[in-house]
XYZ file of C-alpha atoms in Angstrom:
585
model
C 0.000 0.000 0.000
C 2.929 2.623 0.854
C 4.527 2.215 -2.474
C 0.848 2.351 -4.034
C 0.135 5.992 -2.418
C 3.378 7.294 -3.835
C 3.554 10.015 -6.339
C 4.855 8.110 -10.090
C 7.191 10.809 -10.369
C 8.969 10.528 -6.842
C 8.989 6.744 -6.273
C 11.873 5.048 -3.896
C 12.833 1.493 -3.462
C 10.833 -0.610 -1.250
C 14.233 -0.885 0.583
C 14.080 3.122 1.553
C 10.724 2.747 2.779
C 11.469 -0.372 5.079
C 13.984 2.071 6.845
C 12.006 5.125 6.896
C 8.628 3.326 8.426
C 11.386 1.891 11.343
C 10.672 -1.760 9.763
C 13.306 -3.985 8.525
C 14.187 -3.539 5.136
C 14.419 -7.721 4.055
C 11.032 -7.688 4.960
C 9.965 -5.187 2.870
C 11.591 -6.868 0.072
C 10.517 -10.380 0.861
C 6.761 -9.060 0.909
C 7.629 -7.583 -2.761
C 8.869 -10.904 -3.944
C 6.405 -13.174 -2.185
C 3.720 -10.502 -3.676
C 5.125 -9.588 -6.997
C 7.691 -13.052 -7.803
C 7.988 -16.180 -7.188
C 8.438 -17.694 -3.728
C 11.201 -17.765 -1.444
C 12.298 -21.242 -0.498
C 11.028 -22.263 3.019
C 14.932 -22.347 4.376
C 14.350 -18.404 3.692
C 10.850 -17.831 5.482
C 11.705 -19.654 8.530
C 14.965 -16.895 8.562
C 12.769 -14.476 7.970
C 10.489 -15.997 10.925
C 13.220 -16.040 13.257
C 14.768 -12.354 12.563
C 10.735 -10.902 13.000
C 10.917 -12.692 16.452
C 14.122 -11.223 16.945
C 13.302 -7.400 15.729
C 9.753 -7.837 18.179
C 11.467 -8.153 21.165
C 13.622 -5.226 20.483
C 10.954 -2.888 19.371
C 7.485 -4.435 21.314
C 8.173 -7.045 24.073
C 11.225 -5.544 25.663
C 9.272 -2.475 26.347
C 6.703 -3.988 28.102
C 9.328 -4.319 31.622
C 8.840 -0.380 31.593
C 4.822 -1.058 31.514
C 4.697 -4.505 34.024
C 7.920 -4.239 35.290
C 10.897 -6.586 35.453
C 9.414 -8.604 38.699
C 6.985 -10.089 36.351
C 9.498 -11.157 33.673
C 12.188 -12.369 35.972
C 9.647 -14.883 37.927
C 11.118 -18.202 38.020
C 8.871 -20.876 37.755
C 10.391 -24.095 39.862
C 9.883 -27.166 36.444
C 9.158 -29.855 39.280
C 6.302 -27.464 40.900
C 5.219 -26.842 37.469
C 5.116 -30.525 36.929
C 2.750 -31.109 39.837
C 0.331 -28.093 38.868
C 0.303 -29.778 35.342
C -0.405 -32.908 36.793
C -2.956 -32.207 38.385
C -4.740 -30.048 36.324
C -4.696 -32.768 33.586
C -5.678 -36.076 36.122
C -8.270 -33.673 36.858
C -9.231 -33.377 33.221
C -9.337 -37.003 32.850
C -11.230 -37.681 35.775
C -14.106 -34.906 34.647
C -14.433 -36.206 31.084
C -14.231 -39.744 32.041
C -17.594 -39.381 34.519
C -18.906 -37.152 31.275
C -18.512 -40.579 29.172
C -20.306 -42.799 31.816
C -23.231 -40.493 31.543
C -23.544 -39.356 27.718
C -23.324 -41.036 24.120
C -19.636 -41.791 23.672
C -19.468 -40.062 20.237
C -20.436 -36.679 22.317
C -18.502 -37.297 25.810
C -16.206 -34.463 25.517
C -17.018 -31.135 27.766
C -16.106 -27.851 25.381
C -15.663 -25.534 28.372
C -13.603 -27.713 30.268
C -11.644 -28.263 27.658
C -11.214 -24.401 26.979
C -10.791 -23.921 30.837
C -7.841 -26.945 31.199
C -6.245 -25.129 28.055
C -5.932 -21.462 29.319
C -4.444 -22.779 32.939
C -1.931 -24.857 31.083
C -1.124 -21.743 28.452
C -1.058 -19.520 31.342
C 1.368 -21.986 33.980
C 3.630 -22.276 30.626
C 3.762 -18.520 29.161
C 5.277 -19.924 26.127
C 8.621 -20.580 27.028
C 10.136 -23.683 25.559
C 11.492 -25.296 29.057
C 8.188 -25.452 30.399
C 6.385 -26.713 27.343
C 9.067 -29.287 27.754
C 8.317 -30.016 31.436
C 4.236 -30.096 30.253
C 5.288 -32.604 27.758
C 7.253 -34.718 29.835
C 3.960 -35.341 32.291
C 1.595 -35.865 29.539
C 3.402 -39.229 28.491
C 3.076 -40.155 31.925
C 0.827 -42.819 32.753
C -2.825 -42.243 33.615
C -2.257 -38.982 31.176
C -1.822 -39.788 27.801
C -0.729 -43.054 27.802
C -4.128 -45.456 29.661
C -3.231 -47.737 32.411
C -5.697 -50.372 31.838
C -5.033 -51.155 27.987
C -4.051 -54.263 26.607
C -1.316 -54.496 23.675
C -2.394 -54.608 20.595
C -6.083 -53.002 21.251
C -7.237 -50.177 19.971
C -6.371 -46.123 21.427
C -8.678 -44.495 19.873
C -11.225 -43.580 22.827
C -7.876 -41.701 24.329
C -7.361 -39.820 21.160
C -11.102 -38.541 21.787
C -10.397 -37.669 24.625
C -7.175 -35.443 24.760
C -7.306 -34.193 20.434
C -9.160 -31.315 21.043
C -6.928 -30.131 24.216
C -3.700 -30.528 22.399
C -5.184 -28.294 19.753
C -6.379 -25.696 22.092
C -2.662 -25.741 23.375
C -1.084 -25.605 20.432
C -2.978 -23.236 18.903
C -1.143 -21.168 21.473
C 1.872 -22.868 22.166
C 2.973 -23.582 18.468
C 6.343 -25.567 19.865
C 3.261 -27.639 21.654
C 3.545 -30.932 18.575
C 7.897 -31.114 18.415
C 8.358 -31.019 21.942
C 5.542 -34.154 22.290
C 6.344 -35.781 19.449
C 10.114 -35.101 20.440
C 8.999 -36.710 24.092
C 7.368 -39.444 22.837
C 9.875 -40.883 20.348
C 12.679 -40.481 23.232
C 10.241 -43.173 25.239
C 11.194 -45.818 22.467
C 14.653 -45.296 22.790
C 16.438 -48.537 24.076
C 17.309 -49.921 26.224
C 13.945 -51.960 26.816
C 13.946 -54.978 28.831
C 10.104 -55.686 28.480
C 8.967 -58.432 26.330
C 7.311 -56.765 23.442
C 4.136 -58.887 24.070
C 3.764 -56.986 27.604
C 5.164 -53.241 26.574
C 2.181 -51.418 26.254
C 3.660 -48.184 27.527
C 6.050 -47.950 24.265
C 3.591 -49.393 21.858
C 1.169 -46.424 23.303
C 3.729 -43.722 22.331
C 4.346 -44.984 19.392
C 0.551 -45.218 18.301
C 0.765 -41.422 19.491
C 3.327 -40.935 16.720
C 1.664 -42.440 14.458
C -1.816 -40.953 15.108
C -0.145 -37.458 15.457
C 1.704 -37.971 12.244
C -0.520 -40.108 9.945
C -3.923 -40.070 11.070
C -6.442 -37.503 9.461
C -7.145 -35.753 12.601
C -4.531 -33.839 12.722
C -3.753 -33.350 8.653
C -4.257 -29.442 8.962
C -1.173 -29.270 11.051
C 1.197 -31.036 9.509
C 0.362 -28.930 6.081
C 1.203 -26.085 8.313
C 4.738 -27.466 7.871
C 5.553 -27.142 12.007
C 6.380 -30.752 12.412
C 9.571 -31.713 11.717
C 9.129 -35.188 10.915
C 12.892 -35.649 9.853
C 14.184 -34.550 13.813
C 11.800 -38.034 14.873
C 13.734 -40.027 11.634
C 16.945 -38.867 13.180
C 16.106 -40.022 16.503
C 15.244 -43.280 15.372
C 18.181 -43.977 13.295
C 20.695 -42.567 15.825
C 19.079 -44.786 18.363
C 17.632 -47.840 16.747
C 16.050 -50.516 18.184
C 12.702 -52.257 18.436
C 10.510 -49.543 18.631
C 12.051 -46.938 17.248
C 13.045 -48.757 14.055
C 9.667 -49.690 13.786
C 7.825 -46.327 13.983
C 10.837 -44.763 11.277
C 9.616 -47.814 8.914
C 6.010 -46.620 9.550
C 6.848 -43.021 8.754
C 9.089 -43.935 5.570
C 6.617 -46.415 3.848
C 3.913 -43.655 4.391
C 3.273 -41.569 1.234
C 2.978 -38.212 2.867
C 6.751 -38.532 4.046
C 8.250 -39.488 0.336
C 11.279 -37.021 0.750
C 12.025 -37.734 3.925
C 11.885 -41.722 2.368
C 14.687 -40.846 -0.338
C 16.660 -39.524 2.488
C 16.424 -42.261 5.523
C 14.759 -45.065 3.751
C 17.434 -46.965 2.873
C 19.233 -46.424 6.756
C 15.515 -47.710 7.978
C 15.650 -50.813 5.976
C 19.416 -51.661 7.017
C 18.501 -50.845 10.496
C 15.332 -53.128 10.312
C 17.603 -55.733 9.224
C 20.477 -55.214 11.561
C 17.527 -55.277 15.058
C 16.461 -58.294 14.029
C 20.067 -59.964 14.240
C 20.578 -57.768 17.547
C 16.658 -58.857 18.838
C 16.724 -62.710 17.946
C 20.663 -63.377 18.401
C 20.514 -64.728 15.112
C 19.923 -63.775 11.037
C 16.335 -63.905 10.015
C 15.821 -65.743 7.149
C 12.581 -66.996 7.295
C 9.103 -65.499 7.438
C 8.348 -67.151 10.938
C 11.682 -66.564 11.673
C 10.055 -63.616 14.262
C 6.983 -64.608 16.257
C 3.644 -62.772 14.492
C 2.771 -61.598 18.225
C 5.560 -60.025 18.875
C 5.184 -57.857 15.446
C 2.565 -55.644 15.880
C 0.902 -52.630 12.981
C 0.531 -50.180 14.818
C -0.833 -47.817 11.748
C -4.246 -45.834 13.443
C -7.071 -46.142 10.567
C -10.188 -47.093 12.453
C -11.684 -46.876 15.858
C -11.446 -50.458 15.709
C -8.880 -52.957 17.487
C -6.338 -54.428 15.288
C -4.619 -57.641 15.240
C -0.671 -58.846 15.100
C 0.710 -58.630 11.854
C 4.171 -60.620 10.938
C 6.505 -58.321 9.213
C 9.276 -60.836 8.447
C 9.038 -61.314 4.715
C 10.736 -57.708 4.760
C 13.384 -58.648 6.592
C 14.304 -61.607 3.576
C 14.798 -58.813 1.253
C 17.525 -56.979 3.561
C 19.357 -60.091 4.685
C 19.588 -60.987 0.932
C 21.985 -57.912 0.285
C 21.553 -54.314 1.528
C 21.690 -51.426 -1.349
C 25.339 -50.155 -2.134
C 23.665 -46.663 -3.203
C 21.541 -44.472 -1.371
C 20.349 -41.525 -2.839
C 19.206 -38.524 -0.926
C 17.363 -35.348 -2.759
C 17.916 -31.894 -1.638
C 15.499 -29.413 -3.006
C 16.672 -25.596 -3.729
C 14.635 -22.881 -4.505
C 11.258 -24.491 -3.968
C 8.737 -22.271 -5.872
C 10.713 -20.813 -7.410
C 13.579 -22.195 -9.749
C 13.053 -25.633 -8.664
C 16.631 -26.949 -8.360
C 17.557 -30.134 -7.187
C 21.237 -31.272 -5.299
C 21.823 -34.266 -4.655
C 23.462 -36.880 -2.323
C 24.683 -40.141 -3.156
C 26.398 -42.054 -0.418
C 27.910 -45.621 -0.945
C 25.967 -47.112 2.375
C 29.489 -49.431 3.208
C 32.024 -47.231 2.871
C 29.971 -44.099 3.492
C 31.611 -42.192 0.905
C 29.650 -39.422 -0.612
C 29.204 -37.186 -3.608
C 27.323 -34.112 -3.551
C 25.584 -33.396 -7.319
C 24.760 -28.982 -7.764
C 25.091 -27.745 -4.555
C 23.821 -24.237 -5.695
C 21.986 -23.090 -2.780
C 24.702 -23.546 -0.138
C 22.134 -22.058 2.804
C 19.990 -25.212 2.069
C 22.408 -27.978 1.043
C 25.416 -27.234 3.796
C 22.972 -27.636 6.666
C 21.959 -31.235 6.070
C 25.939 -32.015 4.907
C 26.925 -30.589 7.898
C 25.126 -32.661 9.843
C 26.047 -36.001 8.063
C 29.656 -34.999 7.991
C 29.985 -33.989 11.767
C 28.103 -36.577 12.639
C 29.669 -39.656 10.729
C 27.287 -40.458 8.592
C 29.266 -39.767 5.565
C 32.629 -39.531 4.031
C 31.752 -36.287 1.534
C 34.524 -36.910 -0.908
C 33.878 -34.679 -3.920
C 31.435 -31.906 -5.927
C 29.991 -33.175 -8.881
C 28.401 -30.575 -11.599
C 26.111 -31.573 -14.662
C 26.960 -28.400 -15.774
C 28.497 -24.577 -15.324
C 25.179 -22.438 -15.020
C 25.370 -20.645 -11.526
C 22.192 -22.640 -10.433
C 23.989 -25.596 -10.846
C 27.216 -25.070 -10.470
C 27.503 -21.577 -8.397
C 27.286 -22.880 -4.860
C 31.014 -25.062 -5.571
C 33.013 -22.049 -3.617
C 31.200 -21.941 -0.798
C 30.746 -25.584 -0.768
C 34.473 -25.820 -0.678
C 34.929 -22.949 2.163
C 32.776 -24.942 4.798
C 34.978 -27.999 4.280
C 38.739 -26.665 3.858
C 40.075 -29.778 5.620
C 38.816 -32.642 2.735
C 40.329 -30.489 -0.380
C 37.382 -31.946 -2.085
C 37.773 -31.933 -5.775
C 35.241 -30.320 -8.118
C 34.342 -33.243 -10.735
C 32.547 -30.843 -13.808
C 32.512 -29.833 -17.190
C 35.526 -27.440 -17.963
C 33.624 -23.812 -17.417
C 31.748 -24.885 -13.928
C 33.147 -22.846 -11.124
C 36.230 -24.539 -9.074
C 36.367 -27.393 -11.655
C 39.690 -29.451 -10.647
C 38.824 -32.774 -13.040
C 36.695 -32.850 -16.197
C 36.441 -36.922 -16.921
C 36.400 -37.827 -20.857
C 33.443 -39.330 -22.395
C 32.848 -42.272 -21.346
C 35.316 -42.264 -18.725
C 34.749 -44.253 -15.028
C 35.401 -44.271 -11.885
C 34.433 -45.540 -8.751
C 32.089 -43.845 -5.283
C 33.408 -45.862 -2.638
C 33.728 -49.599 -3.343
C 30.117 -50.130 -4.047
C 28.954 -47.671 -7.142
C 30.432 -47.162 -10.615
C 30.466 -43.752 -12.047
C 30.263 -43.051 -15.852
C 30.542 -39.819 -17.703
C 28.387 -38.817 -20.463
C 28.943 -35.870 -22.520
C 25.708 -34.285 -23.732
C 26.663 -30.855 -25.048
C 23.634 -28.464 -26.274
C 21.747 -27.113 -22.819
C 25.327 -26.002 -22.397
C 28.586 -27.011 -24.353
C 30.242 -28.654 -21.223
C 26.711 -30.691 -19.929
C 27.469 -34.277 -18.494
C 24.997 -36.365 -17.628
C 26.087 -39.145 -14.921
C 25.698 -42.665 -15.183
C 25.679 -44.193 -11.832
C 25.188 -48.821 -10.964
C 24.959 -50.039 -7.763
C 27.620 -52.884 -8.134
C 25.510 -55.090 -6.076
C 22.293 -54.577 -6.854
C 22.249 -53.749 -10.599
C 20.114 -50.386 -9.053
C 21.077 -48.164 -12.153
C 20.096 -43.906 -12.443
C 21.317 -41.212 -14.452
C 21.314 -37.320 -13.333
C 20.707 -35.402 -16.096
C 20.931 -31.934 -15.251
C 19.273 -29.427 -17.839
C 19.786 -32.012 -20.557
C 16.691 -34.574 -19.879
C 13.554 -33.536 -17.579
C 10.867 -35.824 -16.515
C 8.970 -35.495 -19.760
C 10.525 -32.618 -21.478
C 14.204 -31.496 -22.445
C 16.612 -28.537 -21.629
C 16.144 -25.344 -23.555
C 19.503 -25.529 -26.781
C 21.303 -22.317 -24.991
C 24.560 -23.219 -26.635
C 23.943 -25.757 -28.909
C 21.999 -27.136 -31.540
C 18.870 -29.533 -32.624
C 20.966 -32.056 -33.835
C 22.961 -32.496 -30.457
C 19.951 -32.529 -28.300
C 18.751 -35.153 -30.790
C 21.791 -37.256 -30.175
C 21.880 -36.514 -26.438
C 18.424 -38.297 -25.581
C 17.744 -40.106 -28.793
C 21.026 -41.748 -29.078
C 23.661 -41.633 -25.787
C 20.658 -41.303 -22.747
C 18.127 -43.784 -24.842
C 20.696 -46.432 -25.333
C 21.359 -47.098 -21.067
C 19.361 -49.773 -19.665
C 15.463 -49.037 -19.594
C 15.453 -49.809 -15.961
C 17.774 -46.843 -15.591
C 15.980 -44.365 -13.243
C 15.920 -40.740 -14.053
C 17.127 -37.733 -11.523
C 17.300 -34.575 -13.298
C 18.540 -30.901 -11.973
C 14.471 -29.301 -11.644
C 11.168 -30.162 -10.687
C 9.216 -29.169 -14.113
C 7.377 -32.361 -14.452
C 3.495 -30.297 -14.377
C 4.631 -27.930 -16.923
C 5.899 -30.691 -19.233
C 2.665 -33.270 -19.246
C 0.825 -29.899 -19.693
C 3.128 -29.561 -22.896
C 3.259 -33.703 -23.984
C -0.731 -33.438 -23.544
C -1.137 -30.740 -26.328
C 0.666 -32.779 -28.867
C 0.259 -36.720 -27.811
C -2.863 -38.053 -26.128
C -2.093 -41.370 -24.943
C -2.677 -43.205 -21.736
C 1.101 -42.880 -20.241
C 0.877 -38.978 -20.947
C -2.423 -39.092 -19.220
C -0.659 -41.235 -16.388
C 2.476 -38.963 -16.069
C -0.118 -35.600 -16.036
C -2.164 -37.795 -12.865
C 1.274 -38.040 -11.419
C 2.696 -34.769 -11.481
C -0.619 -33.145 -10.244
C -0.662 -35.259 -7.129
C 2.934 -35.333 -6.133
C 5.533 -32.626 -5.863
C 8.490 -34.218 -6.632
C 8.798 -36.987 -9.188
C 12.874 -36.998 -9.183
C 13.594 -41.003 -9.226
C 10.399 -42.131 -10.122
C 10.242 -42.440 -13.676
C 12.853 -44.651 -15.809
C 14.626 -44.400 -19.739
C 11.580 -46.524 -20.476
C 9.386 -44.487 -18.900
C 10.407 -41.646 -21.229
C 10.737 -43.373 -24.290
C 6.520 -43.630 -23.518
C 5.841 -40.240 -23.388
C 8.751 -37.827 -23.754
C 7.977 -36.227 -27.247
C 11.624 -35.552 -27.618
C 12.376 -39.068 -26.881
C 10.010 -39.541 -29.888
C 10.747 -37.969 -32.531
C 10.097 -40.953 -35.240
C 6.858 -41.160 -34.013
C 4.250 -40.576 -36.712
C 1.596 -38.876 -34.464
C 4.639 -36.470 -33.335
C 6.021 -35.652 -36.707
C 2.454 -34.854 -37.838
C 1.742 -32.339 -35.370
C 5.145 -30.742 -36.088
C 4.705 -30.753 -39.558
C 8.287 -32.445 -39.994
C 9.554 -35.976 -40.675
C 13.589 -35.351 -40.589
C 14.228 -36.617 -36.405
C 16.505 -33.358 -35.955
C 13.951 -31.399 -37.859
C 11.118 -32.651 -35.044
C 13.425 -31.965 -32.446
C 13.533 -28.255 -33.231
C 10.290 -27.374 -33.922
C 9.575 -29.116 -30.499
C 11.717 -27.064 -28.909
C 10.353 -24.293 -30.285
C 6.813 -25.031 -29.595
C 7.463 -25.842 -25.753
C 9.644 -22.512 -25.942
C 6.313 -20.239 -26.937
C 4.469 -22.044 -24.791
């Protein structure tokens, strides 16, 4: 509205009037771009997020000692009397909602202004503050709170979920840290060591129904779209502490298809894990489907009010005793609304040596490298470019500054930035023992584009990161080269690896492509590929050579239908003029 009002022939920057109005001037801007461009990436909001808490305090909340004075902010609140008010207050919640259930119709036994009343004494004896919220979470997973005394294993929990849904929401509708701090609470009462006999641990198999009804049931949908719950801080958890409970809620969360990025990332550590419990939990490899006892396996996935029997999950455990992957493959998405970029990890799971593939964004891909470095997860042992544009290749520099200690070298095309080692065509080589590495020249998007060949040795798991040369259904714009070498770097070098091969390439524009295939082809896997690309954001890895040679018009250029609509019959002549229809749009 302020730049609005201004006269046309004295306008300023949005920056001068962030300074003049006393606000900060990033926000200004990052209004005008969410407003006027394209969105920031959801690293940069939560920034954003935390500098506005930060700028609040120091022009609204630290002004308020002068109003209430500094006795009421410097009030310590003893966590173990806090405890026992919370307890109290929320036994007495129980107790009042419980007698409600004896004397009305189950379906309407919870009391609305109790519920409001338990919720503003618990917001008030908290104020907001993360260490109480943490003491208020440590007593609800007591017993006789959330987590029934009188249940048997392997019944249903849905009459507690009743019960205590619409409090939680009341409370975190206030108290937004409310969710991580339970959830965070919760998956800490899996961690091992447990001595209990699964058949008799109700208290763990509780919490972990929590989980699962916090994180996959539809009740509380709304807030995970909010994006508050960090699902990948419970994965971590898990993994760094595996064991029988914990490994099974991360296989829960991975094999659900609300969670598929944070499945590329830990999948393959759940499934190794999985594996590796059972030899820890039975003394022995399992080999065998009744190799573990169906009672002491229990699905714990909340779908129905109903109870729910012991299910035997031991045919999954043939598959990982047979041979664990050599190559796990981890997505890291840049720029989300915006350009659409993709890094990625690959990490040879024995050695744990690791690639990184366009680290352009280094504010969202040295984070999670960080992490995995410090942490031993991997061995990061090089940068790997498809090609030299600065959203692919731009982030090598500061990639290199965070790690000055592994002199990583910069495997590229000869004009990426910090290239050290441009392999020939064709030329191998080796990510730790268990993945081979093959180089394929595809000049056109730019002159110095290499697509990357990668096998898992042990597997025969084969994928190919294309860069800007092959997207799911569509093809690189020819910046620096021609029709004919676009023709020959999908129609003859990418369409000759193995159809099985599957396909990774450097940006998410799968929507905008079936939009594109569907104006010239009409066939059922166009129609397939549009279905897919409406209902899932990211389709990286889950479409193969074969897959394109389907539906990939540029992949298709001796097909009849195609030439027809182009109005050409020479392959590098239907190659252009598809490029120049998808170019006008």
């Amino acid at each position: 509205m302020t730049d609005i009002d201004q006269n046309a022939g004295f306008r300023r920057s949005m920056f001068d009037v962030g300074v003049e109005v006393g606000i900060p001037a990033s926000w200004v801007e990052l209004r005008h771009e969410i407003t006027h461009g394209d969105l920031p990436s959801l690293l940069v909001l939560r920034r954003a997020a935390e500098r506005a808490l930060r700028w609040l305090y120091d022009n609204y909340w630290n002004h308020l000692v002068e109003k209430l004075g500094v006795a009421y902010f410097n009030q310590e609140i003893h966590v173990e009397d806090l405890k026992g008010s919370l307890k109290e207050i929320l036994r007495d919640f129980v107790k009042k909602n419980i007698e409600r259930m004896r004397r009305v119709d189950r379906s309407d036994h919870r009391d609305p202004e109790e519920t409001d009343s338990t919720s503003a004494k618990i917001t008030r004896l908290c104020r907001g503050e993360r260490k109480l919220l943490r003491a208020l979470c440590s007593v609800l997973v007591q017993r006789k709170i959330l987590i029934p005394t009188s249940r048997m294993i392997g019944t249903s929990m849905q009459e507690v979920f009743l019960l205590w849904d619409d409090l939680l929401k009341r409370i975190y509708h206030h108290q937004p840290h409310l969710l991580n701090l339970l959830i965070d609470e919760l998956t800490l009462a899996l961690v091992p060591p447990s001595q209990l006999d699964p058949k008799t641990d109700d208290y763990r198999e509780s919490c972990m129904m929590w989980i699962s009804h916090i994180l996959i049931g539809d009740t509380w949908k709304s807030q995970r779209k909010s994006g508050m719950i960090l699902v990948e801080t419970v994965l971590t958890t898990c993994v760094m502490n595996p064991g029988l409970w914990t490994v099974r809620l991360a296989l829960e969360i991975v094999d659900h298809p609300a969670y598929a990025t944070a499945s590329d990332r830990y999948g393959s550590q759940v499934w190794r894990l999985l594996g590796e419990h059972a030899v820890e939990y039975r003394g022995e490899r399992t080999e065998t489907v009744n190799a573990i006892d169906a009672a002491q396996i229990v699905d714990t996935t909340v779908t129905s009010p109903q109870s729910w029997t012991p299910k035997p999950i031991g045919f999954v455990l043939i598959a990982i005793v047979s041979g664990a992957r050599a190559m796990h493959i981890q997505s890291i998405p840049m720029w989300t609304g915006g350009h659409d970029n993709y890094a990625y990890l690959v990490i040879d799971d024995k050695t744990k040596d690791a690639v990184i593939i366009d680290p352009a964004n280094p504010p969202e891909v040295t984070p999670i490298l960080k992490e995995q470095v410090d942490s031993g997860k991997i061995n990061l042992t090089a940068i790997i470019n498809t090609h030299h544009h600065w959203d692919h290749a731009g982030g090598n520099k500061k990639i290199l500054s965070e790690f000055p200690s592994k002199s990583l070298p910069v495997i590229a095309g000869k004009d990426s930035e910090a290239v050290t080692r441009t392999p020939a065509d064709g030329e191998t080589f080796k990510i730790g023992e268990g993945i081979s590495v093959k180089a394929l020249h595809t000049p056109c998007h730019t002159q110095d584009s290499i697509c990357w060949f990668m096998e898992d040795l042990s597997q025969g798991q084969r994928v190919v990161f294309t860069g800007d040369t092959l997207f799911i259904g569509g093809c690189g714009r020819f910046f620096e080269g021609t029709p004919k070498e676009m023709y020959t770097a999908l129609n003859k070098i990418l369409a000759s690896l193995p159809d099985d091969t599957k396909v990774y390439p450097g940006h998410e524009y799968t929507k905008s492509n079936a939009k594109f295939l569907a104006k010239v082809l009409s066939t059922e896997p166009v129609k397939k590929l549009q279905d897919f690309a409406e209902n899932n954001k990211e389709t990286q890895g889950k479409f193969t050579i074969g897959d394109e040679k389907t539906y990939n018009v540029f992949m298709m250029v001796d097909d009849p239908t195609v030439q027809k609509v182009t109005g050409k019959t020479d392959p590098v002549d239907v190659m252009g003029k598809l490029r120049e229809m998808k170019n006008s749009g």
